[in-house]
mmCIF file of N, CA and C in Angstrom:
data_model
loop_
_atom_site.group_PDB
_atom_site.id
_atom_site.type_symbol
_atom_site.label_atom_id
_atom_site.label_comp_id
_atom_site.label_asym_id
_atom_site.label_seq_id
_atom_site.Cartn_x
_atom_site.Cartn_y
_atom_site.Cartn_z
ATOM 1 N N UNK A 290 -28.755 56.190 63.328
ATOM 2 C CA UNK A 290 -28.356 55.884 64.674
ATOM 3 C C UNK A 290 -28.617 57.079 65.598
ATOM 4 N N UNK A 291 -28.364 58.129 64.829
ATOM 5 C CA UNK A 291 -28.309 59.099 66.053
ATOM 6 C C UNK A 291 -30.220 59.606 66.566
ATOM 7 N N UNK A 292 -31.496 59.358 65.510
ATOM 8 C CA UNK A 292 -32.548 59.518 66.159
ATOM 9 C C UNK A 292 -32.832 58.113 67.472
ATOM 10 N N UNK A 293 -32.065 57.320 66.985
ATOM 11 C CA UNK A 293 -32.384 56.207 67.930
ATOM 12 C C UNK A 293 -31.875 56.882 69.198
ATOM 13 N N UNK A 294 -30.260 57.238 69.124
ATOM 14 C CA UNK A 294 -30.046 57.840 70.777
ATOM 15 C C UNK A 294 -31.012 59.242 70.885
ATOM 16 N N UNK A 295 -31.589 59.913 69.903
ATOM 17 C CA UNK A 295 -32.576 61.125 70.838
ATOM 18 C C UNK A 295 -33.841 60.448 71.057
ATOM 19 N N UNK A 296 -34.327 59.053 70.452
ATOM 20 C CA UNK A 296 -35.454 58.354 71.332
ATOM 21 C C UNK A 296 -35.028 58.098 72.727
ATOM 22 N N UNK A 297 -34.001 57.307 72.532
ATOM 23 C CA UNK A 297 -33.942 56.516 73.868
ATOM 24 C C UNK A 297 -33.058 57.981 75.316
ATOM 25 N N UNK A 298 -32.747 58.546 75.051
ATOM 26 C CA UNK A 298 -32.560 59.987 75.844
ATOM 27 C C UNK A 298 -33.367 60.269 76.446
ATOM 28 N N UNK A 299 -34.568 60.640 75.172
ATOM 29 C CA UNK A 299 -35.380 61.338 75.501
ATOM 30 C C UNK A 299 -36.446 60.477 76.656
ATOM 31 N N UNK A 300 -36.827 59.445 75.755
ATOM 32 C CA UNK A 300 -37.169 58.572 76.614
ATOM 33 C C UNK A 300 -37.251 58.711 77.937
ATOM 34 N N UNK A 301 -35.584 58.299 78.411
ATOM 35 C CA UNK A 301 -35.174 58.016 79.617
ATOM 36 C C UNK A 301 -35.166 59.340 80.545
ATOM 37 N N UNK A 302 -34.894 60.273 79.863
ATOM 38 C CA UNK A 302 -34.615 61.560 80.939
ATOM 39 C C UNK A 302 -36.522 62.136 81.245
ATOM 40 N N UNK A 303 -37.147 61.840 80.269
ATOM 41 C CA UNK A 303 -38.644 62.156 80.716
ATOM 42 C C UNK A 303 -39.408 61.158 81.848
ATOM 43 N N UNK A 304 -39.067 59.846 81.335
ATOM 44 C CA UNK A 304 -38.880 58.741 82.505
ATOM 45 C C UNK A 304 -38.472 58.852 84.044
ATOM 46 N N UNK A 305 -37.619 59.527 84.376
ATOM 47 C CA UNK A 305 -36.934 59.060 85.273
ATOM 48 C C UNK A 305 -37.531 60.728 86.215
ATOM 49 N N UNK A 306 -38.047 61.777 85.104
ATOM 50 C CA UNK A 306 -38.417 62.994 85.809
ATOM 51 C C UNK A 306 -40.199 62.974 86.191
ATOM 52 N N UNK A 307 -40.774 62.003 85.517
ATOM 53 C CA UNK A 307 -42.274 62.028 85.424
ATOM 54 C C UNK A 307 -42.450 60.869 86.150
ATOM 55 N N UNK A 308 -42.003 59.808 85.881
ATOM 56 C CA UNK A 308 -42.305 58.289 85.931
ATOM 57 C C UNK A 308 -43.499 57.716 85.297
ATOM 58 N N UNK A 309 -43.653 58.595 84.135
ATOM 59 C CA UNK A 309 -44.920 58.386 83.071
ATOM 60 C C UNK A 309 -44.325 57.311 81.904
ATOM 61 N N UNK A 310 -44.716 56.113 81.719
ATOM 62 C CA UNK A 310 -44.676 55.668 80.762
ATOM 63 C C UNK A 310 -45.289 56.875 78.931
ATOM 64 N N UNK A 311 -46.710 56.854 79.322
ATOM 65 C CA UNK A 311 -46.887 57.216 78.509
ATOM 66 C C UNK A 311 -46.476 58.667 77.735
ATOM 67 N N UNK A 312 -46.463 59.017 79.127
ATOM 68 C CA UNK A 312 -46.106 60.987 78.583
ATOM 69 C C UNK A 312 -44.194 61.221 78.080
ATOM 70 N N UNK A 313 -43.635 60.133 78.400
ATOM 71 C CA UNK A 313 -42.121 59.345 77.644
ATOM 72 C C UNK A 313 -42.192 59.090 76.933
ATOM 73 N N UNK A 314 -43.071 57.923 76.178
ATOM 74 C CA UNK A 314 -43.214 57.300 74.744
ATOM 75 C C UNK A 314 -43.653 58.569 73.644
ATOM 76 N N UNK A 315 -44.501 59.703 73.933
ATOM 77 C CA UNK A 315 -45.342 60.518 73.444
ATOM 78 C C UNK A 315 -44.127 61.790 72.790
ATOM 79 N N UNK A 316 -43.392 62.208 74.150
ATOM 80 C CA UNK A 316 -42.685 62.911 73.231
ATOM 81 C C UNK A 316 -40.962 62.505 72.847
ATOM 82 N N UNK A 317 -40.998 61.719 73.491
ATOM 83 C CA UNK A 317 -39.836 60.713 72.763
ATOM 84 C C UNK A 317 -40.121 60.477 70.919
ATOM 85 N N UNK A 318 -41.233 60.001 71.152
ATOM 86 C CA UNK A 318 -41.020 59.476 69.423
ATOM 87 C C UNK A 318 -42.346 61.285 68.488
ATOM 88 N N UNK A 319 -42.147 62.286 69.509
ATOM 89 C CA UNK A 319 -42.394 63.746 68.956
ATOM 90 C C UNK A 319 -40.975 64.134 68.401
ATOM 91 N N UNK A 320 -40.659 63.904 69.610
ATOM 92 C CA UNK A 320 -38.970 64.491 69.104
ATOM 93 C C UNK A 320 -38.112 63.634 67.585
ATOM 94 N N UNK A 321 -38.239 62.844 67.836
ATOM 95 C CA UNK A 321 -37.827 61.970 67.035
ATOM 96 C C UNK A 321 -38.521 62.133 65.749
ATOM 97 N N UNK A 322 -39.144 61.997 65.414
ATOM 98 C CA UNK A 322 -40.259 62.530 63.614
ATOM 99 C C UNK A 322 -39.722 64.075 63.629
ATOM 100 N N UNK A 323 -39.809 65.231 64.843
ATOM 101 C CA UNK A 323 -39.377 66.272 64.269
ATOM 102 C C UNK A 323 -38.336 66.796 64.104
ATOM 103 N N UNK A 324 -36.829 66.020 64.349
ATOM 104 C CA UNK A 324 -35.840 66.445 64.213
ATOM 105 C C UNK A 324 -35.734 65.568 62.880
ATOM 106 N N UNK A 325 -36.099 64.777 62.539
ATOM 107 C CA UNK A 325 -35.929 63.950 61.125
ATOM 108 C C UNK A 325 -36.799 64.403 60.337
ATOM 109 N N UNK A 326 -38.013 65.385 60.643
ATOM 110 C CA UNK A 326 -38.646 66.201 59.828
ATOM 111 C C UNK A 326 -37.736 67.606 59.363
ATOM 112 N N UNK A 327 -36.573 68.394 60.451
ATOM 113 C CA UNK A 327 -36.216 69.349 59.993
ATOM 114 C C UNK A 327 -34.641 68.881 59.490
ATOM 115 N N UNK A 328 -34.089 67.564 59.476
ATOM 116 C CA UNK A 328 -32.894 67.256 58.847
ATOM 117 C C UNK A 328 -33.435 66.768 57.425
ATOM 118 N N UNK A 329 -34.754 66.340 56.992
ATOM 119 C CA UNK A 329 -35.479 66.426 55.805
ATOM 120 C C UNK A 329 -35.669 67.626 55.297
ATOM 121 N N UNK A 330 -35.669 68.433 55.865
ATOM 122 C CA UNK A 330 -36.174 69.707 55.286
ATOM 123 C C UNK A 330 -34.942 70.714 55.069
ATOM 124 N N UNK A 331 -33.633 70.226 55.654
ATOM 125 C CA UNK A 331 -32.506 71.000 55.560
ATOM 126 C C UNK A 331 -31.998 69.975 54.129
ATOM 127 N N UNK A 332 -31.632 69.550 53.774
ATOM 128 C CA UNK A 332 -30.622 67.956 53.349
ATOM 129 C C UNK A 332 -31.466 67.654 51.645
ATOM 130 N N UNK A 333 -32.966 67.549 51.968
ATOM 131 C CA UNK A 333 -33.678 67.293 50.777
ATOM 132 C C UNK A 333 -34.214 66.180 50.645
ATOM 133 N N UNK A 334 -34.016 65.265 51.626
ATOM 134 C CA UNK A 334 -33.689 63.322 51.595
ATOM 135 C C UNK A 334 -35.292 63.139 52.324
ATOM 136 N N UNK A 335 -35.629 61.989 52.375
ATOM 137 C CA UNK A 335 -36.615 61.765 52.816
ATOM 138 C C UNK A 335 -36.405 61.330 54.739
ATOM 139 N N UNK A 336 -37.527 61.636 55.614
ATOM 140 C CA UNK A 336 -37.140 61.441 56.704
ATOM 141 C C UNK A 336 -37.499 59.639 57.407
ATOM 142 N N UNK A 337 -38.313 59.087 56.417
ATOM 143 C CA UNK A 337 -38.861 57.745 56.746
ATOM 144 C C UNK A 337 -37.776 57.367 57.719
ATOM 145 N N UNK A 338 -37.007 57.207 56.813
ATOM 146 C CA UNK A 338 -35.640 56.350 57.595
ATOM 147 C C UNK A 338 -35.252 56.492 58.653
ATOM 148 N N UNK A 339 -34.802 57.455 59.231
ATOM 149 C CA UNK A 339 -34.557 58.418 60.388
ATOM 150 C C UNK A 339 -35.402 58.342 61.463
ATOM 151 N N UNK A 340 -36.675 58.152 60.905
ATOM 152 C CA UNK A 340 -37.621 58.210 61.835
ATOM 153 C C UNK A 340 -38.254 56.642 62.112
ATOM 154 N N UNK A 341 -38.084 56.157 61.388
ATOM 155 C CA UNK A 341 -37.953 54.485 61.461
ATOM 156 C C UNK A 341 -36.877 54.079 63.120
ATOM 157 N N UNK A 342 -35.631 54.496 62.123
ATOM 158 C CA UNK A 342 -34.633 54.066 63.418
ATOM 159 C C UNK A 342 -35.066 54.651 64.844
ATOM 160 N N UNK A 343 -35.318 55.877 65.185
ATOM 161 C CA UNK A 343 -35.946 56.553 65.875
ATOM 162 C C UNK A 343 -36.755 55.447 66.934
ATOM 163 N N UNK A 344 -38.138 55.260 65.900
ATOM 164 C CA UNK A 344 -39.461 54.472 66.695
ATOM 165 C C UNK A 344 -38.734 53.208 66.783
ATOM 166 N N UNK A 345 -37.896 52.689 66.776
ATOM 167 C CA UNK A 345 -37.535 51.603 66.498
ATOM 168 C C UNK A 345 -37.255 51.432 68.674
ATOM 169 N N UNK A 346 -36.472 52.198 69.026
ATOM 170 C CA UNK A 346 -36.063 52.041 70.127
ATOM 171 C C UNK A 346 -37.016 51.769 71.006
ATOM 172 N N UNK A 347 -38.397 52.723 70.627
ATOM 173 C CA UNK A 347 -39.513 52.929 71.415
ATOM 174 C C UNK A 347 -39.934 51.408 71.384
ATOM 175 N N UNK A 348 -40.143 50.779 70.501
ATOM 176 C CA UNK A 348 -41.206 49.718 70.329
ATOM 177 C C UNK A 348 -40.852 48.474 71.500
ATOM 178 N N UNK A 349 -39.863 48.125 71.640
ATOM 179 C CA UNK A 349 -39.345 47.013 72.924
ATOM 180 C C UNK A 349 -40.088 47.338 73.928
ATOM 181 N N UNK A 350 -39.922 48.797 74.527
ATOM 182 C CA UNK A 350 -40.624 48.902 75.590
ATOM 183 C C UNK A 350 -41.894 48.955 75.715
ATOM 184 N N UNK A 351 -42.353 49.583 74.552
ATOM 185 C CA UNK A 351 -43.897 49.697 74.216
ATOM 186 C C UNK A 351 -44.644 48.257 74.124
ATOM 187 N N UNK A 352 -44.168 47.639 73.725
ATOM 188 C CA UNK A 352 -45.085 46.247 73.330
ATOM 189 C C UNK A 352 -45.122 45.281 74.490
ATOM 190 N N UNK A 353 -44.136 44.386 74.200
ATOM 191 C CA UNK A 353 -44.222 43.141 75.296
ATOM 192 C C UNK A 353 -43.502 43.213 76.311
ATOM 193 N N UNK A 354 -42.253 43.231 76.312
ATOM 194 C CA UNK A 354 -41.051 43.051 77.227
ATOM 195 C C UNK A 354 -41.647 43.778 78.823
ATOM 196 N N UNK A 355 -41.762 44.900 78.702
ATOM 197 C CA UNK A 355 -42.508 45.616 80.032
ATOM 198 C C UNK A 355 -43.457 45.191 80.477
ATOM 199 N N UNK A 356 -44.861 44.671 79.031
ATOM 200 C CA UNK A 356 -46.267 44.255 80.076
ATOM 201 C C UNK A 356 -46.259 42.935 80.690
ATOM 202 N N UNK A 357 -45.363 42.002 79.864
ATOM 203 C CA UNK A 357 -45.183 40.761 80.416
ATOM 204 C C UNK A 357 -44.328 40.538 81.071
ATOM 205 N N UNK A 358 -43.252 40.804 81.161
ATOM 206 C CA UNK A 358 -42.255 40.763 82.703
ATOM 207 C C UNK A 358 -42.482 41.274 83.858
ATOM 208 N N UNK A 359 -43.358 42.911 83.683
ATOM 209 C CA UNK A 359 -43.247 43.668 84.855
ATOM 210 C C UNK A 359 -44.000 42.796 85.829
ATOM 211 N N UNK A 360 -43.972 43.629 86.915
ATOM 212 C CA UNK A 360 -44.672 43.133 88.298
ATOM 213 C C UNK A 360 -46.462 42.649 88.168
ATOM 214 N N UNK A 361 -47.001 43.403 87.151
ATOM 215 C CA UNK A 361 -48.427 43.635 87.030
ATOM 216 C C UNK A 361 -48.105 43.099 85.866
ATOM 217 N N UNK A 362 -48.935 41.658 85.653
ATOM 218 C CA UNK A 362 -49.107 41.141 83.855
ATOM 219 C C UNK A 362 -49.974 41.026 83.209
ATOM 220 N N UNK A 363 -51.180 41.963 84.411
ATOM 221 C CA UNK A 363 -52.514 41.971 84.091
ATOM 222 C C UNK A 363 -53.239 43.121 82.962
ATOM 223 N N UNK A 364 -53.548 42.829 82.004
ATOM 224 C CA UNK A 364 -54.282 43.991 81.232
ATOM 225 C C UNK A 364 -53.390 44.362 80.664
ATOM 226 N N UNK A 365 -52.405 43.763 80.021
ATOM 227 C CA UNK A 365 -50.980 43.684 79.189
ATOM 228 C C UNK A 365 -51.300 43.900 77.802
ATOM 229 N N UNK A 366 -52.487 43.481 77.422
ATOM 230 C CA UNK A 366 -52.975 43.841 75.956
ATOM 231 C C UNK A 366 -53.473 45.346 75.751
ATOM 232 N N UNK A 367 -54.089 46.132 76.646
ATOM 233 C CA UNK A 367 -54.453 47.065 76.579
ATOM 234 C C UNK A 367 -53.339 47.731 77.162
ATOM 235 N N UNK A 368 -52.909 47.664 77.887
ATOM 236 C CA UNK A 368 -50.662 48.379 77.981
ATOM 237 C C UNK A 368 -50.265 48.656 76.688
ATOM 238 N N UNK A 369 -50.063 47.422 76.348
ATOM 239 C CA UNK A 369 -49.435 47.557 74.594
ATOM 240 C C UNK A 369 -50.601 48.312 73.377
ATOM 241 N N UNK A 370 -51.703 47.949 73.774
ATOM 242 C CA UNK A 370 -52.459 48.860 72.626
ATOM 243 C C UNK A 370 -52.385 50.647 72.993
ATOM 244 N N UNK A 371 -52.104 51.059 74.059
ATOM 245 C CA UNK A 371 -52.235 51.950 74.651
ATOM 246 C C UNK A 371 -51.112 52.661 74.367
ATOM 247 N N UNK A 372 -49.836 52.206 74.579
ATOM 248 C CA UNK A 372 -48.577 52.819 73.743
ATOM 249 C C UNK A 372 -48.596 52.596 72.622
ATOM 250 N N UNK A 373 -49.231 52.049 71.919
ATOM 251 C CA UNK A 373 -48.969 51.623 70.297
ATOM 252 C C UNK A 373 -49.485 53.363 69.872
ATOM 253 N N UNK A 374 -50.862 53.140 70.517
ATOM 254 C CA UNK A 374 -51.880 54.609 69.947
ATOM 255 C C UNK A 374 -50.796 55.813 70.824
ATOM 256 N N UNK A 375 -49.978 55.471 71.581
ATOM 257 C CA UNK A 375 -49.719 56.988 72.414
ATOM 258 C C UNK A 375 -48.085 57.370 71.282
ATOM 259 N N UNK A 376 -47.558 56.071 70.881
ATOM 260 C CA UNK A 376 -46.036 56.424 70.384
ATOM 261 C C UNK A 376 -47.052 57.051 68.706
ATOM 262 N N UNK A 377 -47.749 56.233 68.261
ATOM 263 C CA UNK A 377 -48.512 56.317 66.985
ATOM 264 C C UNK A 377 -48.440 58.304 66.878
ATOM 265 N N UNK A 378 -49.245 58.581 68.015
ATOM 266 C CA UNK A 378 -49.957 60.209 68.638
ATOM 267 C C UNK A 378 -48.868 61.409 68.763
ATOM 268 N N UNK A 379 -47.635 60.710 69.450
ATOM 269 C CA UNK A 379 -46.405 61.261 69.188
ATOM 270 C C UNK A 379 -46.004 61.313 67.992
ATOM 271 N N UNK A 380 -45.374 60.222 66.762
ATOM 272 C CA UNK A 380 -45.042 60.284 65.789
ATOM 273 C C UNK A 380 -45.848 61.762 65.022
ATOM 274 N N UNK A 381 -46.908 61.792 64.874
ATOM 275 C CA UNK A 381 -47.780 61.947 64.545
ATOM 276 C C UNK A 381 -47.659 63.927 64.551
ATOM 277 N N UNK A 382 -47.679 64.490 65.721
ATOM 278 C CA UNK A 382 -47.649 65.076 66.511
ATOM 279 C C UNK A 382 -46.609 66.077 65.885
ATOM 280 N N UNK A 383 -45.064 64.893 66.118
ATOM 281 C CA UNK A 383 -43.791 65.717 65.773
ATOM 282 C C UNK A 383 -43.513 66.117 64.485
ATOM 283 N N UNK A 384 -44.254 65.136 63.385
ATOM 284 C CA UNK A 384 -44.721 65.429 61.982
ATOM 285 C C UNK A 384 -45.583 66.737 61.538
ATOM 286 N N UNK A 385 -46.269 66.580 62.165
ATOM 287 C CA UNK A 385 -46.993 68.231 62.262
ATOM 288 C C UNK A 385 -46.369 69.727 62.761
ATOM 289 N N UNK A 386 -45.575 69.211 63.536
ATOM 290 C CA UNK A 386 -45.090 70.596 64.208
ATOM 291 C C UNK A 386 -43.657 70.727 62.524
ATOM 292 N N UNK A 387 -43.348 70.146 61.950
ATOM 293 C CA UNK A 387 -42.071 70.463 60.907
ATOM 294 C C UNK A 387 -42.999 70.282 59.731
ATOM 295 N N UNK A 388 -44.008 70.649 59.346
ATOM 296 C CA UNK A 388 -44.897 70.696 58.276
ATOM 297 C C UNK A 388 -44.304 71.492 57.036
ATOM 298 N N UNK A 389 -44.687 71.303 55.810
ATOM 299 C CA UNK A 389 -44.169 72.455 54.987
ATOM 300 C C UNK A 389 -44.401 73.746 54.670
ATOM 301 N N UNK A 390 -45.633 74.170 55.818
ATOM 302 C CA UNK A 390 -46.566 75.350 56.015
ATOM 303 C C UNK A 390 -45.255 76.160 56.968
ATOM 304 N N UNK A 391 -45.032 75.338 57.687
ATOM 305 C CA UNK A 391 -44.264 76.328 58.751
ATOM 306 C C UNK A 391 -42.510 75.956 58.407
ATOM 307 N N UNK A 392 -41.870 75.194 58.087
ATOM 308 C CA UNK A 392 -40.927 74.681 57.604
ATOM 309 C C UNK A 392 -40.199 74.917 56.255
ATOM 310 N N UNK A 393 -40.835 75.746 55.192
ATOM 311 C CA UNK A 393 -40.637 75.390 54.003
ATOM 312 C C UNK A 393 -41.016 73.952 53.156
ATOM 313 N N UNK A 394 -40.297 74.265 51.781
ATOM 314 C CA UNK A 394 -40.471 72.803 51.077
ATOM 315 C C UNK A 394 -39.435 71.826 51.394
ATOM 316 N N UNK A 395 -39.987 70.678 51.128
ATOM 317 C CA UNK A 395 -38.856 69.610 51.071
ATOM 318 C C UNK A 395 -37.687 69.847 50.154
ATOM 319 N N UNK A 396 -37.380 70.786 48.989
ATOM 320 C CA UNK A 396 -36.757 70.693 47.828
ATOM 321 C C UNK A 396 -34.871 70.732 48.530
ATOM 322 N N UNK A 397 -34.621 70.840 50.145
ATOM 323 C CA UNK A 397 -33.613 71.115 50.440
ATOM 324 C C UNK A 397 -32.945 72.111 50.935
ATOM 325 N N UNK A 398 -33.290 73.210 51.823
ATOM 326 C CA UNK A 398 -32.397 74.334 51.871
ATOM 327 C C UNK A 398 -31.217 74.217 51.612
ATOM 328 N N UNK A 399 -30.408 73.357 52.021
ATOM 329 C CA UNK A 399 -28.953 73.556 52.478
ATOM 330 C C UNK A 399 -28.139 73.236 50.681
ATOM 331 N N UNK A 400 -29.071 72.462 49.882
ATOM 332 C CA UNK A 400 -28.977 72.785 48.854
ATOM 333 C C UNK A 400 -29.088 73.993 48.189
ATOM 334 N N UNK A 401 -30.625 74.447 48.002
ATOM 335 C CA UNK A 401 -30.720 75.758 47.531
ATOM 336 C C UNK A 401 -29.748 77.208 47.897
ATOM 337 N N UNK A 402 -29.238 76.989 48.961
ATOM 338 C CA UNK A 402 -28.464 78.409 49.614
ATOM 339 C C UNK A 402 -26.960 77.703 49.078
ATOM 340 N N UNK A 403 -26.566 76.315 48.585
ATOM 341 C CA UNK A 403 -25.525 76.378 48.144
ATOM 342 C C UNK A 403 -25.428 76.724 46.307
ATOM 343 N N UNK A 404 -26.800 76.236 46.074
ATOM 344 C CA UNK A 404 -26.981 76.758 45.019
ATOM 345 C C UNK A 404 -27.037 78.012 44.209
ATOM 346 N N UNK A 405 -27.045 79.092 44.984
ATOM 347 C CA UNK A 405 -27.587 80.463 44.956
ATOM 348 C C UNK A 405 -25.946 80.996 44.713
ATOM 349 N N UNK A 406 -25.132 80.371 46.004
ATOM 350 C CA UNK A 406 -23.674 80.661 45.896
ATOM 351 C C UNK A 406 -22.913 80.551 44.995
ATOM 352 N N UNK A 407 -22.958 79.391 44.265
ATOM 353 C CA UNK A 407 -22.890 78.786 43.172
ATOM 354 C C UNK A 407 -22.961 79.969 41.562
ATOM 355 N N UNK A 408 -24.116 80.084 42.148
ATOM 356 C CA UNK A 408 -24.605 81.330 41.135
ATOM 357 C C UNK A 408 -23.925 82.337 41.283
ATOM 358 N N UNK A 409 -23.550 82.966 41.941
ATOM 359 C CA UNK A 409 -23.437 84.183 42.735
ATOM 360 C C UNK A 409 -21.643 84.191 42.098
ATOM 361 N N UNK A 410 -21.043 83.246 42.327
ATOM 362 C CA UNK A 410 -19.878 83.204 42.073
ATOM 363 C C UNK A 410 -19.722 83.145 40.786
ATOM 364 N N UNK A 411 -20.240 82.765 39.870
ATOM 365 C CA UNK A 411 -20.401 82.848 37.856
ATOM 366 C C UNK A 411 -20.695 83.823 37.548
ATOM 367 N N UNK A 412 -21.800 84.920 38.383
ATOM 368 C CA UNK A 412 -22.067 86.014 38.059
ATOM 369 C C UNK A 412 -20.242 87.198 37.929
ATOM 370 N N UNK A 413 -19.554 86.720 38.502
ATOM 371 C CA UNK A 413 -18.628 87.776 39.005
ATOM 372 C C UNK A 413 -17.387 87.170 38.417
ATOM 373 N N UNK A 414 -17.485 86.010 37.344
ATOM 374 C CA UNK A 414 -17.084 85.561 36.642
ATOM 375 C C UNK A 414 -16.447 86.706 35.289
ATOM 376 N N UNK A 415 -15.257 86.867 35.321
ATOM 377 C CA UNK A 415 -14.881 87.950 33.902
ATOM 378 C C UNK A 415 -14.074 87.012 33.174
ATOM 379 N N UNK A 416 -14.450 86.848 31.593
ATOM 380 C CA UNK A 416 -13.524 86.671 30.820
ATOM 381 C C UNK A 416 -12.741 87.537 30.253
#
């Protein structure tokens, strides 16, 4: 739930400052893959999910609801193919910037540093 509200935030507050459809959809669903790329990379879990719910918000507006209601219903197929490739470019985008080059491995930090503690405390262990 909660990448869905940093889609639709993000969304809206880039929206309402640009009045860009596309340059909204783009880093709306950036943001969205890379904060579910670095709660994957803290946690250990996979980010599909996260980032599912995320694009999920995007897609209503992206597809039909906007090209066929709005004022202009003309060239509505290429509207929707056009955000498909721009949210696609974003996803895409925000995946790259939380890579495991610059990020670490998936294996979990927040595991491993509890793990270490773990250790750390047996060491100092006296019978």
């Amino acid at each position: 739930m909660m990448h869905g509200v940093i889609a639709y935030v993000m969304y809206w507050a880039i929206h309402m400052a640009t009045n860009n459809d596309y340059l909204s959809n783009f880093l709306a669903a950036a943001t969205v893959t890379l904060s579910a790329g670095i709660i994957s990379r803290l946690s250990g879990r996979q980010a599909l999910g996260n980032s599912l719910s995320g694009l999920y918000v995007l897609v209503p507006g992206a597809y039909l609801i906007k090209s066929l209601f709005g004022a202009q219903n003309t060239g509505w197929i290429e509207t929707m193919a056009m955000n498909c490739v721009v949210i696609g470019l974003g996803a895409w985008t925000g995946t790259l910037l939380c890579s495991p080059t610059i990020l670490g491995t998936t294996s979990g930090l927040l595991q491993k540093s509890s793990a270490k503690r773990h250790m750390h405390k047996r060491g100092r262990m006296t019978f």
